[in-house]
Amino acid sequence: MILTRPGILSAISLGHIVVDPYNPELVNTNSVDVRVGQWLYRMRTARYEGEYMLPGSDPSEMYLGPSPKLPPGSTFSMQPGDKFLILTYEKIGSTRMYVPVFAGKSTSARHWLITHQAGGFGDVGYHSHWTMEIENGSNFVQYLTVGERIGQIAFYKCWPEIEGGYDGAYQDDKREPWELMLPKPRPRL
């Protein structure tokens, strides 16, 4: 069962859904909008480097960055084909009763901004920044602004409820948010 706006607002007030910073204007009919955050990495592409990444390589070699922390309202460009890892502005998720699910917004999709490649399901109990894999799929330069709405998270009720929940590396981690964005190495076969 997906939560609608009254259910989301109730769950936020009870502490079962976490949105930080919280802005009630971001709560929609059945999701909460998330915005472009302040940290990003640009993926190296053949256009920039002309190299290949082999399985087992250091994932940090795939990316240029991190960027300095961008202030709210700052704008950056995405060339056609550019791929970025960008954190959501909000820390968002649930405590133990709901599964958060990330999806793009139709407005972003109509501009050929592909906002999430994979990993759309969050774990029960996960609440932190989400790393978005954003690609400019258009043939023209696009501009993104820190704080701009770009995606949304819906919440599905668990049945039956589970004890515990997510307690992995990204929960309440004390490292800088951008340190958690890079992928883990792919194993060699």
mmCIF file of C-alpha atoms in Angstrom:
data_model
loop_
_atom_site.group_PDB
_atom_site.id
_atom_site.type_symbol
_atom_site.label_atom_id
_atom_site.label_comp_id
_atom_site.label_asym_id
_atom_site.label_seq_id
_atom_site.Cartn_x
_atom_site.Cartn_y
_atom_site.Cartn_z
ATOM 1 C CA MET A 1 0.000 0.000 0.000
ATOM 2 C CA ILE A 2 1.398 3.391 -1.012
ATOM 3 C CA LEU A 3 1.014 6.313 1.366
ATOM 4 C CA THR A 4 -0.956 9.331 0.200
ATOM 5 C CA ARG A 5 -0.372 12.902 1.357
ATOM 6 C CA PRO A 6 -2.390 12.565 4.617
ATOM 7 C CA GLY A 7 -0.538 9.332 5.461
ATOM 8 C CA ILE A 8 2.858 10.868 4.654
ATOM 9 C CA LEU A 9 2.126 13.938 6.797
ATOM 10 C CA SER A 10 0.945 11.728 9.670
ATOM 11 C CA ALA A 11 4.021 9.474 9.409
ATOM 12 C CA ILE A 12 6.298 12.542 9.416
ATOM 13 C CA SER A 13 4.596 13.928 12.533
ATOM 14 C CA LEU A 14 4.991 10.532 14.267
ATOM 15 C CA GLY A 15 8.665 10.274 13.257
ATOM 16 C CA HIS A 16 8.145 7.224 11.026
ATOM 17 C CA ILE A 17 9.242 9.182 7.929
ATOM 18 C CA VAL A 18 12.281 11.440 8.126
ATOM 19 C CA VAL A 19 12.699 14.502 5.871
ATOM 20 C CA ASP A 20 15.530 16.890 6.765
ATOM 21 C CA PRO A 21 15.246 19.757 6.043
ATOM 22 C CA TYR A 22 11.471 19.427 6.128
ATOM 23 C CA ASN A 23 9.316 21.556 3.847
ATOM 24 C CA PRO A 24 5.593 20.616 3.722
ATOM 25 C CA GLU A 25 5.371 22.133 0.228
ATOM 26 C CA LEU A 26 7.432 19.186 -1.053
ATOM 27 C CA VAL A 27 4.759 16.662 0.015
ATOM 28 C CA ASN A 28 2.610 15.712 -2.981
ATOM 29 C CA THR A 29 -0.438 13.519 -3.478
ATOM 30 C CA ASN A 30 1.547 10.302 -2.934
ATOM 31 C CA SER A 31 5.253 11.217 -2.682
ATOM 32 C CA VAL A 32 7.761 13.725 -1.349
ATOM 33 C CA ASP A 33 9.798 15.731 -3.852
ATOM 34 C CA VAL A 34 13.572 15.694 -3.496
ATOM 35 C CA ARG A 35 15.866 18.393 -4.789
ATOM 36 C CA VAL A 36 19.289 18.723 -6.387
ATOM 37 C CA GLY A 37 21.809 18.666 -3.559
ATOM 38 C CA GLN A 38 25.058 20.449 -2.852
ATOM 39 C CA TRP A 39 27.601 17.716 -3.681
ATOM 40 C CA LEU A 40 28.334 16.138 -7.055
ATOM 41 C CA TYR A 41 30.790 14.128 -9.089
ATOM 42 C CA ARG A 42 31.004 14.256 -12.887
ATOM 43 C CA MET A 43 31.635 10.888 -14.524
ATOM 44 C CA ARG A 44 34.630 10.672 -16.813
ATOM 45 C CA THR A 45 33.489 9.787 -20.304
ATOM 46 C CA ALA A 46 35.307 8.809 -23.471
ATOM 47 C CA ARG A 47 34.812 12.407 -24.610
ATOM 48 C CA TYR A 48 36.985 13.577 -21.711
ATOM 49 C CA GLU A 49 39.460 10.756 -21.275
ATOM 50 C CA GLY A 50 39.306 8.116 -24.034
ATOM 51 C CA GLU A 51 39.957 5.349 -21.486
ATOM 52 C CA TYR A 52 38.142 2.250 -20.272
ATOM 53 C CA MET A 53 37.422 1.164 -16.718
ATOM 54 C CA LEU A 54 38.246 -2.452 -15.945
ATOM 55 C CA PRO A 55 36.409 -4.500 -13.318
ATOM 56 C CA GLY A 56 38.200 -4.188 -9.988
ATOM 57 C CA SER A 57 39.487 -0.694 -10.786
ATOM 58 C CA ASP A 58 39.279 2.022 -8.179
ATOM 59 C CA PRO A 59 35.807 3.580 -8.686
ATOM 60 C CA SER A 60 37.151 7.023 -7.838
ATOM 61 C CA GLU A 61 39.029 6.896 -11.160
ATOM 62 C CA MET A 62 35.666 6.968 -12.951
ATOM 63 C CA TYR A 63 34.748 10.400 -11.642
ATOM 64 C CA LEU A 64 35.971 13.975 -11.624
ATOM 65 C CA GLY A 65 35.381 15.540 -8.259
ATOM 66 C CA PRO A 66 34.003 15.872 -5.769
ATOM 67 C CA SER A 67 32.831 19.394 -6.397
ATOM 68 C CA PRO A 68 33.179 21.883 -3.591
ATOM 69 C CA LYS A 69 29.973 22.124 -1.559
ATOM 70 C CA LEU A 70 27.704 24.197 -3.780
ATOM 71 C CA PRO A 71 25.588 26.881 -2.123
ATOM 72 C CA PRO A 72 21.791 26.743 -2.496
ATOM 73 C CA GLY A 73 20.693 28.472 -5.700
ATOM 74 C CA SER A 74 23.987 27.884 -7.543
ATOM 75 C CA THR A 75 23.708 26.539 -11.085
ATOM 76 C CA PHE A 76 25.926 24.127 -12.996
ATOM 77 C CA SER A 77 25.802 22.867 -16.585
ATOM 78 C CA MET A 78 25.429 19.373 -17.995
ATOM 79 C CA GLN A 79 26.672 18.814 -21.528
ATOM 80 C CA PRO A 80 24.820 16.308 -23.743
ATOM 81 C CA GLY A 81 25.703 12.825 -22.505
ATOM 82 C CA ASP A 82 27.135 14.046 -19.191
ATOM 83 C CA LYS A 83 26.576 11.773 -16.224
ATOM 84 C CA PHE A 84 26.703 12.978 -12.624
ATOM 85 C CA LEU A 85 26.376 11.497 -9.161
ATOM 86 C CA ILE A 86 24.410 14.064 -7.163
ATOM 87 C CA LEU A 87 23.178 13.804 -3.602
ATOM 88 C CA THR A 88 19.640 14.788 -2.752
ATOM 89 C CA TYR A 89 19.365 18.048 -0.830
ATOM 90 C CA GLU A 90 17.244 16.292 1.772
ATOM 91 C CA LYS A 91 18.052 13.418 4.061
ATOM 92 C CA ILE A 92 14.935 11.331 3.574
ATOM 93 C CA GLY A 93 13.643 7.863 4.384
ATOM 94 C CA SER A 94 11.777 5.873 6.990
ATOM 95 C CA THR A 95 12.312 4.356 10.380
ATOM 96 C CA ARG A 96 10.944 0.805 10.312
ATOM 97 C CA MET A 97 7.434 0.778 8.870
ATOM 98 C CA TYR A 98 7.888 1.954 5.285
ATOM 99 C CA VAL A 99 9.944 1.193 2.186
ATOM 100 C CA PRO A 100 11.100 4.407 0.441
ATOM 101 C CA VAL A 101 11.166 4.220 -3.373
ATOM 102 C CA PHE A 102 12.874 6.819 -5.575
ATOM 103 C CA ALA A 103 11.404 7.817 -8.951
ATOM 104 C CA GLY A 104 12.047 10.615 -11.390
ATOM 105 C CA LYS A 105 9.646 13.456 -12.015
ATOM 106 C CA SER A 106 7.864 13.680 -15.358
ATOM 107 C CA THR A 107 9.069 17.257 -15.897
ATOM 108 C CA SER A 108 12.691 16.117 -15.617
ATOM 109 C CA ALA A 109 12.041 13.198 -17.963
ATOM 110 C CA ARG A 110 10.472 15.480 -20.585
ATOM 111 C CA HIS A 111 13.704 17.458 -20.564
ATOM 112 C CA TRP A 112 15.632 14.175 -21.089
ATOM 113 C CA LEU A 113 17.168 14.369 -17.640
ATOM 114 C CA ILE A 114 17.410 10.733 -16.626
ATOM 115 C CA THR A 115 17.317 11.045 -12.866
ATOM 116 C CA HIS A 116 17.882 7.582 -11.474
ATOM 117 C CA GLN A 117 19.522 4.637 -13.201
ATOM 118 C CA ALA A 118 19.146 1.992 -10.497
ATOM 119 C CA GLY A 119 18.815 1.421 -6.798
ATOM 120 C CA GLY A 120 15.386 3.033 -6.528
ATOM 121 C CA PHE A 121 14.325 0.928 -3.547
ATOM 122 C CA GLY A 122 15.621 2.056 -0.177
ATOM 123 C CA ASP A 123 15.880 -0.328 2.729
ATOM 124 C CA VAL A 124 13.333 -0.251 5.523
ATOM 125 C CA GLY A 125 14.829 2.078 8.106
ATOM 126 C CA TYR A 126 17.138 3.919 5.681
ATOM 127 C CA HIS A 127 17.110 7.695 6.033
ATOM 128 C CA SER A 128 19.946 9.772 4.646
ATOM 129 C CA HIS A 129 20.905 11.595 1.459
ATOM 130 C CA TRP A 130 20.192 9.555 -1.679
ATOM 131 C CA THR A 131 22.751 9.400 -4.469
ATOM 132 C CA MET A 132 21.092 10.116 -7.821
ATOM 133 C CA GLU A 133 22.691 9.005 -11.085
ATOM 134 C CA ILE A 134 21.677 11.840 -13.397
ATOM 135 C CA GLU A 135 22.323 11.849 -17.146
ATOM 136 C CA ASN A 136 21.674 14.540 -19.729
ATOM 137 C CA GLY A 137 20.037 12.436 -22.449
ATOM 138 C CA SER A 138 19.259 15.451 -24.634
ATOM 139 C CA ASN A 139 21.240 17.008 -27.475
ATOM 140 C CA PHE A 140 21.684 20.365 -25.757
ATOM 141 C CA VAL A 141 23.298 21.817 -22.642
ATOM 142 C CA GLN A 142 21.098 21.661 -19.553
ATOM 143 C CA TYR A 143 21.451 23.605 -16.325
ATOM 144 C CA LEU A 144 20.611 22.332 -12.862
ATOM 145 C CA THR A 145 20.229 24.480 -9.768
ATOM 146 C CA VAL A 146 20.932 23.375 -6.215
ATOM 147 C CA GLY A 147 17.523 23.195 -4.552
ATOM 148 C CA GLU A 148 15.614 22.469 -7.800
ATOM 149 C CA ARG A 149 13.021 19.665 -7.603
ATOM 150 C CA ILE A 150 14.245 16.713 -9.638
ATOM 151 C CA GLY A 151 12.857 13.475 -8.173
ATOM 152 C CA GLN A 152 10.376 12.060 -5.705
ATOM 153 C CA ILE A 153 10.217 9.396 -3.035
ATOM 154 C CA ALA A 154 7.094 7.359 -2.378
ATOM 155 C CA PHE A 155 6.568 5.271 0.734
ATOM 156 C CA TYR A 156 5.077 1.768 0.819
ATOM 157 C CA LYS A 157 3.829 0.201 4.044
ATOM 158 C CA CYS A 158 5.622 -2.984 5.087
ATOM 159 C CA TRP A 159 3.627 -6.061 5.872
ATOM 160 C CA PRO A 160 4.254 -7.500 8.271
ATOM 161 C CA GLU A 161 6.313 -4.846 10.038
ATOM 162 C CA ILE A 162 9.862 -5.859 10.687
ATOM 163 C CA GLU A 163 12.041 -5.349 13.713
ATOM 164 C CA GLY A 164 15.208 -3.390 13.201
ATOM 165 C CA GLY A 165 15.863 -2.348 9.632
ATOM 166 C CA TYR A 166 18.745 -0.796 7.770
ATOM 167 C CA ASP A 167 21.908 -0.282 9.774
ATOM 168 C CA GLY A 168 24.423 -0.196 6.933
ATOM 169 C CA ALA A 169 27.345 2.064 6.162
ATOM 170 C CA TYR A 170 25.299 5.036 4.958
ATOM 171 C CA GLN A 171 23.133 5.444 8.060
ATOM 172 C CA ASP A 172 24.293 8.227 10.364
ATOM 173 C CA ASP A 173 27.783 8.010 8.894
ATOM 174 C CA LYS A 174 30.104 10.704 10.211
ATOM 175 C CA ARG A 175 32.048 11.110 6.959
ATOM 176 C CA GLU A 176 31.318 13.988 4.602
ATOM 177 C CA PRO A 177 28.264 13.186 2.435
ATOM 178 C CA TRP A 178 30.295 13.263 -0.791
ATOM 179 C CA GLU A 179 32.568 10.521 0.594
ATOM 180 C CA LEU A 180 29.638 8.068 0.474
ATOM 181 C CA MET A 181 28.678 8.659 -3.159
ATOM 182 C CA LEU A 182 31.230 6.620 -5.082
ATOM 183 C CA PRO A 183 30.427 3.043 -6.092
ATOM 184 C CA LYS A 184 32.135 0.025 -4.609
ATOM 185 C CA PRO A 185 34.653 -1.740 -6.883
ATOM 186 C CA ARG A 186 33.142 -4.312 -9.228
ATOM 187 C CA PRO A 187 34.648 -7.751 -8.662
ATOM 188 C CA ARG A 188 36.806 -9.306 -11.369
ATOM 189 C CA LEU A 189 35.413 -12.508 -12.813
#
